[in-house]
Coordinates of C-alpha atoms in Angstrom, one line a residue:
X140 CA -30.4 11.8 -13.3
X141 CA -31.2 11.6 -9.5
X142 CA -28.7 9.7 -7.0
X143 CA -30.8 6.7 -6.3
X144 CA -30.7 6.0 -10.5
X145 CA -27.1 6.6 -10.7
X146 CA -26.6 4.1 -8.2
X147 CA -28.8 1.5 -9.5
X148 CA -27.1 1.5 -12.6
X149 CA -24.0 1.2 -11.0
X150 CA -24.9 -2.0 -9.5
X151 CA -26.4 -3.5 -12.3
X152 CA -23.6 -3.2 -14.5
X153 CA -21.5 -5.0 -12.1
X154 CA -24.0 -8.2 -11.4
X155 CA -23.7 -11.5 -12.7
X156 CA -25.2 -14.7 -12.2
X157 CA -22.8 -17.7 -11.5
X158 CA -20.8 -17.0 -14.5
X159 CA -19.2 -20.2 -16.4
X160 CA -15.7 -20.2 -14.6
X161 CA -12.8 -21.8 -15.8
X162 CA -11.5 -22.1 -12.5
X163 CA -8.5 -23.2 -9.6
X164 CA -7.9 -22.8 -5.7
X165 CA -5.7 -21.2 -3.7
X166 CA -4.7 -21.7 0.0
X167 CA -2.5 -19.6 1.6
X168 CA 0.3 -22.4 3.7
X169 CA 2.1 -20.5 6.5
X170 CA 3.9 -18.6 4.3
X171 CA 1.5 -17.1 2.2
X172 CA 3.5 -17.3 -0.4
X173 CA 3.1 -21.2 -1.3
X174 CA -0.6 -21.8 -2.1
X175 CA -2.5 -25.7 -1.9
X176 CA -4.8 -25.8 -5.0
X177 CA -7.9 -27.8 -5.7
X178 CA -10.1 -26.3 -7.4
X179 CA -15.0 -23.4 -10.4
X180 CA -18.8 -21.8 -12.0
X181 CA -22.2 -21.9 -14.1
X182 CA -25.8 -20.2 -14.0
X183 CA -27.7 -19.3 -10.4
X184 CA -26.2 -19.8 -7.5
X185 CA -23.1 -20.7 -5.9
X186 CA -19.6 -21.2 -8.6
X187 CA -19.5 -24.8 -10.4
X188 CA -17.6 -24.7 -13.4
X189 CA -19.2 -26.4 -16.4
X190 CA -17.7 -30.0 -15.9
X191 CA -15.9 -32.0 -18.4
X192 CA -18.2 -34.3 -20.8
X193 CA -18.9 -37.8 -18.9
X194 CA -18.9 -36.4 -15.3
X195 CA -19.6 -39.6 -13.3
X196 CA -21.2 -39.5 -9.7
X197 CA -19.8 -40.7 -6.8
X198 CA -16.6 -41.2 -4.8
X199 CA -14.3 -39.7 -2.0
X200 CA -12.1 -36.8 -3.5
X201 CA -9.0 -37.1 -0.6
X202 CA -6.3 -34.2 -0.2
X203 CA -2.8 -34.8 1.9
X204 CA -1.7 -31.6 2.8
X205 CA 0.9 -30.0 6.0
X206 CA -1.4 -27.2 6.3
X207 CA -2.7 -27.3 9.6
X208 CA -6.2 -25.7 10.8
X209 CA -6.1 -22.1 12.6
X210 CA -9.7 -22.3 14.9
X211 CA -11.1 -25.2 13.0
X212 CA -14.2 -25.3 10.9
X213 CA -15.6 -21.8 12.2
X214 CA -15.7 -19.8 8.7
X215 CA -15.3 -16.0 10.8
X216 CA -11.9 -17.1 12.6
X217 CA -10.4 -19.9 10.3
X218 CA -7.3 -19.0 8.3
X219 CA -5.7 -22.4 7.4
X220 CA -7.1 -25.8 5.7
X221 CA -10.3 -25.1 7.4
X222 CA -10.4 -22.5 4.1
X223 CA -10.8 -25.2 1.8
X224 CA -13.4 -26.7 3.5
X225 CA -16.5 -24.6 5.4
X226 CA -16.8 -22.1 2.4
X227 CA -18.4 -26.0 0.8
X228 CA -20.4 -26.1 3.7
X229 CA -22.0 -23.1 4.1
X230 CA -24.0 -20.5 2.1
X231 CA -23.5 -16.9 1.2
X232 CA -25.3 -14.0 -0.5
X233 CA -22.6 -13.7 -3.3
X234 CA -19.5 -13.5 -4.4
X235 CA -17.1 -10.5 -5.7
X236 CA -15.1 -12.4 -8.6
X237 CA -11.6 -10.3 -8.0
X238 CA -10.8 -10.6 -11.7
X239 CA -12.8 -7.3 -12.3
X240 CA -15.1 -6.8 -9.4
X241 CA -18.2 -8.1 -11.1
X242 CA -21.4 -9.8 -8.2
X243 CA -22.0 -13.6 -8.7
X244 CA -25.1 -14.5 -6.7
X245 CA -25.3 -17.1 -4.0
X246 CA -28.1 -17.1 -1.9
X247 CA -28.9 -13.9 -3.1
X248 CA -31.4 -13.7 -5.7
X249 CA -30.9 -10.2 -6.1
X250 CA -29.4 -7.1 -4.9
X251 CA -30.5 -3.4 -5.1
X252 CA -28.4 -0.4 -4.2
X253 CA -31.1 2.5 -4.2
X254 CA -28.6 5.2 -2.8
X255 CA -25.1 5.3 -2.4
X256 CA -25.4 3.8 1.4
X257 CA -28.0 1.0 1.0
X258 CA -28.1 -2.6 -0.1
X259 CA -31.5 -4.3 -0.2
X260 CA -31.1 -8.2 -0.9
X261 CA -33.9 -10.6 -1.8
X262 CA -33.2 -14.2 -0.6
X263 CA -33.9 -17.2 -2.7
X264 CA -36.5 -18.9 -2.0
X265 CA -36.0 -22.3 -2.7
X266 CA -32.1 -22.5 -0.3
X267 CA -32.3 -24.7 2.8
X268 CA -29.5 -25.3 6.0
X269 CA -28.7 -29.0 5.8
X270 CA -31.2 -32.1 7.2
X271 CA -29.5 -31.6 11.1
X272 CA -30.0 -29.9 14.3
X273 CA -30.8 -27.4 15.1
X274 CA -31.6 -26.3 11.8
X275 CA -33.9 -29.2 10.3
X276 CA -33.3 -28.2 6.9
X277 CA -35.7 -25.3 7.4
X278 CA -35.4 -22.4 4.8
X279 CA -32.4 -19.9 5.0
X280 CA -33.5 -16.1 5.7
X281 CA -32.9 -13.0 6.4
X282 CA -32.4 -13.1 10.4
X283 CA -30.4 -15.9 9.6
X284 CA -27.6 -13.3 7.2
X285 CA -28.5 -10.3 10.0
X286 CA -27.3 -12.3 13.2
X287 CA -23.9 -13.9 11.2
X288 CA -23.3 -10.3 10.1
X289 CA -23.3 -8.9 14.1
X290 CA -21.7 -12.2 14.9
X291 CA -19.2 -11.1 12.7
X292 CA -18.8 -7.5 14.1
X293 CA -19.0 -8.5 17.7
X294 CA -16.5 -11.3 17.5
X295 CA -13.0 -11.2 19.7
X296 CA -11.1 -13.5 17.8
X297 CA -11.9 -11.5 14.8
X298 CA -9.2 -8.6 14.4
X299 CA -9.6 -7.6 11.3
X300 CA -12.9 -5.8 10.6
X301 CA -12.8 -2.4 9.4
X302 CA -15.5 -2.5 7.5
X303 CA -17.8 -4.0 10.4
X304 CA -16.0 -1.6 12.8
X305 CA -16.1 1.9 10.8
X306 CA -18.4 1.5 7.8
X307 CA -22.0 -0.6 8.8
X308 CA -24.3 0.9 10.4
X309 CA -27.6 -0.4 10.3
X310 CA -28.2 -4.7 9.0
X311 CA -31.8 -5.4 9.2
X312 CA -33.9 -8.3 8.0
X313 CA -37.4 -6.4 6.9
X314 CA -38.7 -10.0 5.9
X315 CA -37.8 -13.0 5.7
X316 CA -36.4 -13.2 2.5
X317 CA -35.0 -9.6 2.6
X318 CA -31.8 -7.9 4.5
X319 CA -31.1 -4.2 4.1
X320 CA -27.9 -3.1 4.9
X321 CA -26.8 0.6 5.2
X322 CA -23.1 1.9 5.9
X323 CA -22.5 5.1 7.8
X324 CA -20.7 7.1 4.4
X325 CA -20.3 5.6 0.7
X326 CA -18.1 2.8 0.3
X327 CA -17.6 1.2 -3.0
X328 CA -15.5 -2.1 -1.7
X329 CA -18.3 -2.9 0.9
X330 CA -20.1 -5.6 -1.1
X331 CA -16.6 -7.0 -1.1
X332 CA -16.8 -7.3 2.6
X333 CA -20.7 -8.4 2.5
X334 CA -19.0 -11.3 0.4
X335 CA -16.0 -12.1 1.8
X336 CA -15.2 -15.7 2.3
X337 CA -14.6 -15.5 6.1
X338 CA -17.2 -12.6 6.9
X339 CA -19.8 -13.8 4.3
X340 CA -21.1 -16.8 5.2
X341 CA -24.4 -17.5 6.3
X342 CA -24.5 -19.2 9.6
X343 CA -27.9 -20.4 11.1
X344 CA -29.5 -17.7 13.7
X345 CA -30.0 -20.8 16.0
X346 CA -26.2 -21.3 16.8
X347 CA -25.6 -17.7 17.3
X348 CA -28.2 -16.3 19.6
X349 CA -27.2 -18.0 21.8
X350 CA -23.5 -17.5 21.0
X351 CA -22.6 -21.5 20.3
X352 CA -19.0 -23.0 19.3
X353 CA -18.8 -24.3 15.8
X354 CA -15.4 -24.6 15.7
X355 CA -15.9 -28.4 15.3
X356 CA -19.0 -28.6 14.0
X357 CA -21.4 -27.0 10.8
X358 CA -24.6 -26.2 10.3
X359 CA -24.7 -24.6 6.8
X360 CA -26.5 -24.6 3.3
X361 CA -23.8 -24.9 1.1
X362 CA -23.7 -28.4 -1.3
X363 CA -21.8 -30.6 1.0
X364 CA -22.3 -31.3 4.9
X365 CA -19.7 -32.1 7.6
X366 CA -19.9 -35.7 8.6
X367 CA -16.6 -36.0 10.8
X368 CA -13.6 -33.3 11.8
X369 CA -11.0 -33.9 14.8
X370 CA -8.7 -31.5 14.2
X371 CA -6.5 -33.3 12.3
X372 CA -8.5 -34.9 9.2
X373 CA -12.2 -33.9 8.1
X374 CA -14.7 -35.5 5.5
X375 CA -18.2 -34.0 4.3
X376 CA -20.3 -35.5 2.2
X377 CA -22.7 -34.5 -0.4
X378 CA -25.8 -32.6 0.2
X379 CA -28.4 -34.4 -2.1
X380 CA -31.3 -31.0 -1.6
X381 CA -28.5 -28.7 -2.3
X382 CA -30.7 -25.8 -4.7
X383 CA -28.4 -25.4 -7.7
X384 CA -27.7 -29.5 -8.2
X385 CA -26.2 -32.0 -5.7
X386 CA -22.1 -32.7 -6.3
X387 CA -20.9 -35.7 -8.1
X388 CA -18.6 -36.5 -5.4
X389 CA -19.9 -38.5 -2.5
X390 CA -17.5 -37.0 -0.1
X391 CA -14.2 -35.0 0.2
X392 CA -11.7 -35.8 2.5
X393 CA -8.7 -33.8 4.1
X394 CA -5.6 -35.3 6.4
X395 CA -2.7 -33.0 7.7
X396 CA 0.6 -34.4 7.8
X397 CA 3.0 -33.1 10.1
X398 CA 5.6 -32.8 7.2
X399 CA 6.2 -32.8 3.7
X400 CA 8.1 -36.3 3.4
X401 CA 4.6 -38.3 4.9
X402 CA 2.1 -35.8 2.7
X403 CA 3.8 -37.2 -0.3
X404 CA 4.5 -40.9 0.8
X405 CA 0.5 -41.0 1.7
X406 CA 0.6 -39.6 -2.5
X407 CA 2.7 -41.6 -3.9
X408 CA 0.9 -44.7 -2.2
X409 CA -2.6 -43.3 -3.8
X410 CA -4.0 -43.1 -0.3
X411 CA -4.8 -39.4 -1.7
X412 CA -6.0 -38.0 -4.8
X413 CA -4.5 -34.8 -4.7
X414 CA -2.2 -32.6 -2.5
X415 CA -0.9 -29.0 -2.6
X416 CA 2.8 -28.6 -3.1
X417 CA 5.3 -26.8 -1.3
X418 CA 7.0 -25.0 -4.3
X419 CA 7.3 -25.2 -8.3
X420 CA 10.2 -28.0 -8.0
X421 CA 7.7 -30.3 -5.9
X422 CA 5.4 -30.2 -8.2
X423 CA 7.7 -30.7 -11.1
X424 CA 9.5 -33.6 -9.3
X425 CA 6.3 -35.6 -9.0
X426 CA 5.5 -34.8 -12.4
X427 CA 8.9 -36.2 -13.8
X428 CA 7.8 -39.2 -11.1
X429 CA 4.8 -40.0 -12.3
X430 CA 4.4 -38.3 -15.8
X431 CA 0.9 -38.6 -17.1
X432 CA -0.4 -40.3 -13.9
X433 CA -0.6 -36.5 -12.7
X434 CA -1.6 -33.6 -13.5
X435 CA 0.0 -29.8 -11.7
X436 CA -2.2 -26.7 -11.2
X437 CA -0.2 -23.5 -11.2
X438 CA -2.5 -20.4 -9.4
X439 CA -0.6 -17.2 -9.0
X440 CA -1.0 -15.9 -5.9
X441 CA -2.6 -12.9 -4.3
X442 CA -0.6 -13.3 -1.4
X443 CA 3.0 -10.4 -0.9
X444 CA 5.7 -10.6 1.5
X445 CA 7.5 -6.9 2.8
X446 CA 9.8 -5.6 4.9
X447 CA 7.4 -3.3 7.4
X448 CA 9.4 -0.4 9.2
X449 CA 8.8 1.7 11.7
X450 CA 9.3 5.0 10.1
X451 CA 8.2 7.3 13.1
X452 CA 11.9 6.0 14.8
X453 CA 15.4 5.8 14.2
X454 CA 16.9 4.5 12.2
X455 CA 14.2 4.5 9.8
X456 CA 12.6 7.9 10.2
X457 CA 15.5 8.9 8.1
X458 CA 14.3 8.4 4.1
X459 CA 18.0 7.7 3.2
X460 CA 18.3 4.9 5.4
X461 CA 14.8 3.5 3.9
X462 CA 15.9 3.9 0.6
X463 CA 19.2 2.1 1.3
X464 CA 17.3 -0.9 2.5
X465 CA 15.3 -0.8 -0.5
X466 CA 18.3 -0.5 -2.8
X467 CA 19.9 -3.3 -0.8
X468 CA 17.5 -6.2 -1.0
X469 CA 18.2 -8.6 -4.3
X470 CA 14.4 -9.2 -5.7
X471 CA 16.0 -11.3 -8.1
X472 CA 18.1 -13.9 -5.2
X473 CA 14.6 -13.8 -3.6
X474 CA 12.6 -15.2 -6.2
X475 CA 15.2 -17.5 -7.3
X476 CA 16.4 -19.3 -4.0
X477 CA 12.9 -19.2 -2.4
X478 CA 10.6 -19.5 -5.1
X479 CA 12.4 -21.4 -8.0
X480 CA 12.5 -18.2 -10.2
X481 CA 8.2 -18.6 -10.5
X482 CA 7.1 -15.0 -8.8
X483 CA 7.5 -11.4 -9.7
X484 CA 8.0 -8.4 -7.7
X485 CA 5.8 -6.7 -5.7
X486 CA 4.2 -3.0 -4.9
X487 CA 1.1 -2.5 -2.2
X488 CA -1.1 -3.9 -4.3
X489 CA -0.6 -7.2 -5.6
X490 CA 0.0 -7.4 -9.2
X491 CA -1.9 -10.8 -9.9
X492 CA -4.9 -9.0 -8.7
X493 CA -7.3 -8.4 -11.3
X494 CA -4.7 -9.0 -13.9
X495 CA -2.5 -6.6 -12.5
X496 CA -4.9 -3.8 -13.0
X497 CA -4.6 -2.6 -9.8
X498 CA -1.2 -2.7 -9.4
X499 CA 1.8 -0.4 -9.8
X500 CA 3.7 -1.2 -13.7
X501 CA 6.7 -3.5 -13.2
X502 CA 8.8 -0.9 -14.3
X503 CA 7.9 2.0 -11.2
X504 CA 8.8 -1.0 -9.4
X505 CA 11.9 -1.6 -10.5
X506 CA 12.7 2.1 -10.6
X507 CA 12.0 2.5 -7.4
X508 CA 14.4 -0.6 -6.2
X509 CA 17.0 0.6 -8.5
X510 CA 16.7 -2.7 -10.9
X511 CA 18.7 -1.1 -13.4
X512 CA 21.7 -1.0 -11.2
X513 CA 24.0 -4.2 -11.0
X514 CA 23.6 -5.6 -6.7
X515 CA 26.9 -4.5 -6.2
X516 CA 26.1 -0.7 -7.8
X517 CA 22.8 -0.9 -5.9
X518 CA 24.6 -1.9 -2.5
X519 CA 27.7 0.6 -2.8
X520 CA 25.0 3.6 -3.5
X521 CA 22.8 1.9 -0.1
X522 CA 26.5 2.2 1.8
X523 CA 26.6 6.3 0.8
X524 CA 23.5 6.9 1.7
X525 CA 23.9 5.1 5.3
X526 CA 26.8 6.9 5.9
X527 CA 25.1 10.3 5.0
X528 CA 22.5 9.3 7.5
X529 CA 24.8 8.4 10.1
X530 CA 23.9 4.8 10.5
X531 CA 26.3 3.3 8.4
X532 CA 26.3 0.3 11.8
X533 CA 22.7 0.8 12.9
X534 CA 21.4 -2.0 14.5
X535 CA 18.0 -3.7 14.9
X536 CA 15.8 -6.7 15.2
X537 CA 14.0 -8.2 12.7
X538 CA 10.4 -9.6 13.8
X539 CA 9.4 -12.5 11.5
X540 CA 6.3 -15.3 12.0
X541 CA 7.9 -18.5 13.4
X542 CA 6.8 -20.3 10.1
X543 CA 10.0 -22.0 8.3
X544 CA 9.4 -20.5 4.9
X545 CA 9.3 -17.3 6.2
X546 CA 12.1 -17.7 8.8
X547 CA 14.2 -18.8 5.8
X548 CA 12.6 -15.5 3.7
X549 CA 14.3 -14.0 6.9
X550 CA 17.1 -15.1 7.0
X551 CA 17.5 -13.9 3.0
X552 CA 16.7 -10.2 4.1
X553 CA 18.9 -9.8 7.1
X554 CA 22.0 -11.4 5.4
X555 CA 21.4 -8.7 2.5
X556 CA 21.1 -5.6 4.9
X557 CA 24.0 -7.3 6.6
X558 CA 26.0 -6.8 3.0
X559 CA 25.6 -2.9 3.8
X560 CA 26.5 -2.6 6.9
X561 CA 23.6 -3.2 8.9
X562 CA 23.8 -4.9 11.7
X563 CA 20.3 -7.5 11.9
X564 CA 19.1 -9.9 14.3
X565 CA 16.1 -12.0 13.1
X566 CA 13.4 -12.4 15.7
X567 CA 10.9 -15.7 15.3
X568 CA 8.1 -15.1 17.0
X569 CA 4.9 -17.5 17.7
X570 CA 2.5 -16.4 15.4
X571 CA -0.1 -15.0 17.2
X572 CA 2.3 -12.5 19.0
X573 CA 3.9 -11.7 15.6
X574 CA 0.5 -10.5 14.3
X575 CA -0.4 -8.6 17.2
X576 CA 2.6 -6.8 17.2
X577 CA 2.7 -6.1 13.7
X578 CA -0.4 -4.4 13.5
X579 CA -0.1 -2.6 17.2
X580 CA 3.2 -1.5 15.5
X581 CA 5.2 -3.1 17.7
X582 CA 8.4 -3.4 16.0
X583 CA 11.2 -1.6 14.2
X584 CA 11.4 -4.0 11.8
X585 CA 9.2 -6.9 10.4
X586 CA 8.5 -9.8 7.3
X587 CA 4.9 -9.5 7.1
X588 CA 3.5 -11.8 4.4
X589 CA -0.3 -10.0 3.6
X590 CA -2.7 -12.3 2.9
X591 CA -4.9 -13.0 -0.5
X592 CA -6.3 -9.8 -0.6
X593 CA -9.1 -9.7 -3.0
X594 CA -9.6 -5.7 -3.9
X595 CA -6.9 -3.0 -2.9
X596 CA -9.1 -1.8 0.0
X597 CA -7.0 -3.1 2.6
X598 CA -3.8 -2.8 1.2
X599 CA -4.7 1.1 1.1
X600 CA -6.2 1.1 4.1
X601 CA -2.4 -0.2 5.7
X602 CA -1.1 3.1 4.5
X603 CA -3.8 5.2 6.1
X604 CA -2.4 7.3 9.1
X605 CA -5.6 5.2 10.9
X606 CA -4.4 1.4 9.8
X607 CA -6.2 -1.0 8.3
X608 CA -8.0 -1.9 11.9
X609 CA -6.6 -0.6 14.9
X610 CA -6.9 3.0 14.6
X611 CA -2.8 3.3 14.0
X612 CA -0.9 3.0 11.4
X613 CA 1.3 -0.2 12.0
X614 CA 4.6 1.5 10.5
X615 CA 4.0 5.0 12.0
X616 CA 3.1 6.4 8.7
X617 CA 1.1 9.5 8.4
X618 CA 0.4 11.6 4.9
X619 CA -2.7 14.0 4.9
X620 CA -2.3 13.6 0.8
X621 CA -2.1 9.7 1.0
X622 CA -4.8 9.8 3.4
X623 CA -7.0 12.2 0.7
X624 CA -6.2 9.7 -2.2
X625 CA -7.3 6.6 0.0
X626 CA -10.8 8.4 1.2
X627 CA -11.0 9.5 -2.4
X628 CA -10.9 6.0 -3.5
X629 CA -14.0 4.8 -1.3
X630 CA -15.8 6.9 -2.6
X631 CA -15.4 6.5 -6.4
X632 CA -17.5 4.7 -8.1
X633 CA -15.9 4.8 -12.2
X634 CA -14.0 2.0 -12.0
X635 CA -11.0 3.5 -14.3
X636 CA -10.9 6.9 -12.6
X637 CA -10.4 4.4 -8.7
X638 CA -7.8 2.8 -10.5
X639 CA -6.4 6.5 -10.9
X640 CA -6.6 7.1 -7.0
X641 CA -5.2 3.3 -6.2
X642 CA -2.0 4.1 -8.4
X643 CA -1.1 7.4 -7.2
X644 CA -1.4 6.2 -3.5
X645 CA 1.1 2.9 -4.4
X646 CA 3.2 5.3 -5.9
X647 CA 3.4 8.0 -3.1
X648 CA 4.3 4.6 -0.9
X649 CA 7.2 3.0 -2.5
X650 CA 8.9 6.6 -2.2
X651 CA 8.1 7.5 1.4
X652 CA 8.7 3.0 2.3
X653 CA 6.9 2.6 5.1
X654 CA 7.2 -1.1 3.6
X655 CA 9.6 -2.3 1.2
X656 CA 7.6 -4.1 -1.0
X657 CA 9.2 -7.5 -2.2
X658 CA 7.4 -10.9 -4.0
X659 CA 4.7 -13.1 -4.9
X660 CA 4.8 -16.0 -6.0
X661 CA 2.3 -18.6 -6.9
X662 CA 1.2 -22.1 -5.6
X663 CA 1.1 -25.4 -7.2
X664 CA -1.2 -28.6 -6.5
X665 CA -0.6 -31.8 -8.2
X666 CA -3.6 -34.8 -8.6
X667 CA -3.6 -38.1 -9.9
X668 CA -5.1 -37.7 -13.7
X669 CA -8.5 -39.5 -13.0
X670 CA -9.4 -36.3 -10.7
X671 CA -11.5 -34.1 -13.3
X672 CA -12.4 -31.1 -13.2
X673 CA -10.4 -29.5 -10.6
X674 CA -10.9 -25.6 -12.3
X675 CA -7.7 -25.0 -11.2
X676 CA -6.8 -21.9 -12.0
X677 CA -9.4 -19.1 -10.5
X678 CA -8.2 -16.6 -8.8
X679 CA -8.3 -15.8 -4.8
X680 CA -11.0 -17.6 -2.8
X681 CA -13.7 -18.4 -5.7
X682 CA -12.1 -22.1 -5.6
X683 CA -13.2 -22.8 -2.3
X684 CA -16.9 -22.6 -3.1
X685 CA -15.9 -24.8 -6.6
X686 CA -18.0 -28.4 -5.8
X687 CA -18.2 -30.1 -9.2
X688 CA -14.9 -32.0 -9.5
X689 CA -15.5 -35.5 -10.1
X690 CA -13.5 -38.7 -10.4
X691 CA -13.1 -40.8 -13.3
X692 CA -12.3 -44.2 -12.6

């Protein structure tokens, strides 16, 4: 069998049409570890879940939510609400679903992997950028994908890029309708970058070259198009020439609320149809409130929060002192004062990824934290092993985002190393100089909440002695063996014998702890029962392209 067969099969097994999706949304809030839901999939093109019998057309689906936007509505930089809204707005070739890495086309009509370092896509030719200017509704092509792609790689404000930065090398439009793409070594997670929610979409050639600001404003081919933002509230409206079937709705409609008391005033008045909650006891408030006048969407979330260390420096270059840290922090007080007993604990990768297939067992977990030990057992042995260390009164500072669910997450971790011993001063920091820090490695200690990642590639890619995009490791961690496994992993195209690879890695770093892994939780959205068909429970971002809800009153 020559190469160029193998991997053709390869790809073919993994493609899918839009697949029938029973489906849900989640947002990351600040936190990361509360998630705003909203909501699916069916045949060619983009995801719309098979809707419920008696969809009706028409109407303004409205969501209250405290989330506030990051850069606005540009899709490459965006990181708050904006999330729920510009993947509806623009196109994309396809979609990774993270439940088991299978392709669901977009704007693709096909894709082709001839050799282990080439993708050759065929457009559709029957998608369009919406009825305004610059773009006239003229046909999406392939310069179109090739320019958002260098936008993509040449952008400032995007730091996180590895793929773009290490792994493309060549993106080329042959036709109009075709892009070939070819990456400098084999990659197996790179059509999950190609696909990506922020990276992936297809912006119009004619707001890039030249470079243009669309922070406020959209020129996309996805099935709704943006009629108003101002930073504060946005509405789009349907696209009646979308290709795979207009939306029911005639509009959605988002207002941020500077707090949680107004968000759910502005619901309780019905001047919204849906909002995300805060935690599991919001959402079960409103329900004992207004019983079966609502309906709650629980998504487990991709999202983990750990305890990042600088392992290159004392006090943590000693292991002992790691492993008392580890043994010190209460999981169990975590998930029960912070998220209302709903979450689980958490290794490198998360374990509501792909059903948990990527993830470590609970059990290695547990091990590793000393579960089996009463807190008081597990915090004596974390005292003896800080005194064998010497640093039974080390002292440090504890970086943390200045977001208030993470300060309080904070707060929790400090007073618990405080319980050994240690002496810890939480640091807030705006969050923008948080990040940078964090990944410059700018710390000796930090709460980092990781975002939804969608495949283990760059939780891995965190414990490579190179980082995930900076060229250093953020926690001064460097393994020649880890490094193997990772590289191994890139290139590995059996799915099972990857999974191998990703497990031994995860399990080589909760010994060494460059991180002490901790939670996730999961989010919660709550609607008013005559909002149908929210598909609201699909995993990572595949709700944010969902566009067949529809309201039934």
């Amino acid at each position: 069998m020559t190469e160029a067969t193998h991997w053709s099969r390869f790809l073919r097994h993994r493609v899918h049409r839009r697949r029938a999706l029973a489906g849900g949304a989640a947002l990351i809030a600040g936190a990361a570890i509360y998630a705003a839901c909203d909501g699916g999939g069916d045949d060619a093109g983009p995801i719309a879940s098979s809707p419920s019998p008696g969809p009706r057309r028409g109407g303004s689906l409205r969501t209250a939510t405290s989330v506030r936007f990051t850069s606005g509505l540009d899709p490459q930089t965006e990181h708050g609400a904006g999330l729920t809204i510009f993947p509806r707005l623009y196109g994309y070739l396809l979609h990774v679903d993270p439940r088991d890495d299978t392709l669901i086309l977009d704007h693709a009509e096909s894709v082709e992997q001839p050799d282990e370092t080439t993708y050759i896509f065929k457009l559709r030719g029957d998608v369009r950028f919406h009825d305004i200017e610059p773009v006239s509704g003229r046909a999406v092509q392939a310069r179109d994908v090739v320019a958002s792609i260098r936008r993509h790689q040449r952008n400032p404000l995007v730091t996180e890029k590895p793929w773009h930065d290490e792994i493309l090398d060549t993106a080329e439009a042959t036709d109009d309708r075709t892009v070939r793409i070819t990456t400098k070594r084999p990659y197996v997670w790179s059509l999950h970058h190609i696909g990506d929610v922020n990276a992936g979409a297809i912006i119009p050639a004619d707001l890039i070259e030249p470079l243009q600001d669309i922070t406020a404003r959209a020129a996309g081919s996805g099935p709704f198009v943006l009629e108003a933002y101002d930073g504060r509230a946005a509405r789009i409206r349907r696209n009646d020439a979308y290709y795979a079937g207009a939306p029911f709705l005639d509009a959605m409609e988002w207002r941020i609320f500077d707090d949680d008391a107004a968000r759910l005033d502005a619901f309780a008045r019905r001047e919204a149809d849906v909002t995300p909650n805060r935690n599991r006891d919001e959402a079960e408030s409103l329900t004992d409130e207004h019983g079966d006048d609502v309906t709650t969407a629980r998504t487990p979330s991709l999202a983990t929060v750990a305890l990042g260390l600088r392992i290159d420096a004392p006090p943590f270059n000693d292991e002992r002192v790691r492993e008392a840290l580890d043994l010190a922090l209460d999981r169990t007080t975590i998930l029960h004062d912070l998220l209302s007993g709903d979450g689980q604990p958490a290794g490198p990768v998360n374990p509501n990824l792909a059903g948990g297939y990527w993830a470590l067992p609970r059990r290695d977990l547990e091990r590793a934290a000393g579960i089996s030990l009463t807190v008081e057992g597990r915090r004596s042995r974390a005292r003896r092993l800080l005194g064998l260390a010497g640093a039974e009164e080390a002292a440090f500072a504890l970086q943390v985002a200045d977001v208030p669910a993470l300060r309080d997450l904070a707060g929790v971790v400090a007073s618990h190393l405080r319980a050994i011993g240690l002496s810890v001063t939480v640091e807030a920091q705006q969050e923008l100089v948080w990040y940078t820090n964090f990944h410059r490695g700018k710390f000796q200690a930090s709460l980092a909440s990781f975002p939804p990642y969608e495949s283990p590639d760059i939780p891995l890619r965190l414990l490579h002695a190179r980082g995930a995009h900076t060229g250093v490791n953020p926690f001064g961690y460097a393994d020649a063996e880890t490094d193997a496994l990772i590289e191994e992993t890139w290139r590995e195209t059996d799915r099972e014998r990857r999974r191998g690879g990703v497990l031994a890695v995860q399990r080589r770093a909760i010994e060494a702890r460059p991180a002490i892994y901790l939670v996730t939780g999961a989010g919660y959205s709550t609607a008013w029962s005559y909002v149908r068909d929210r598909a609201a429970e699909l995993p990572g971002s595949l709700p944010q392209y969902h566009y067949r809800q529809w309201l039934d009153e």
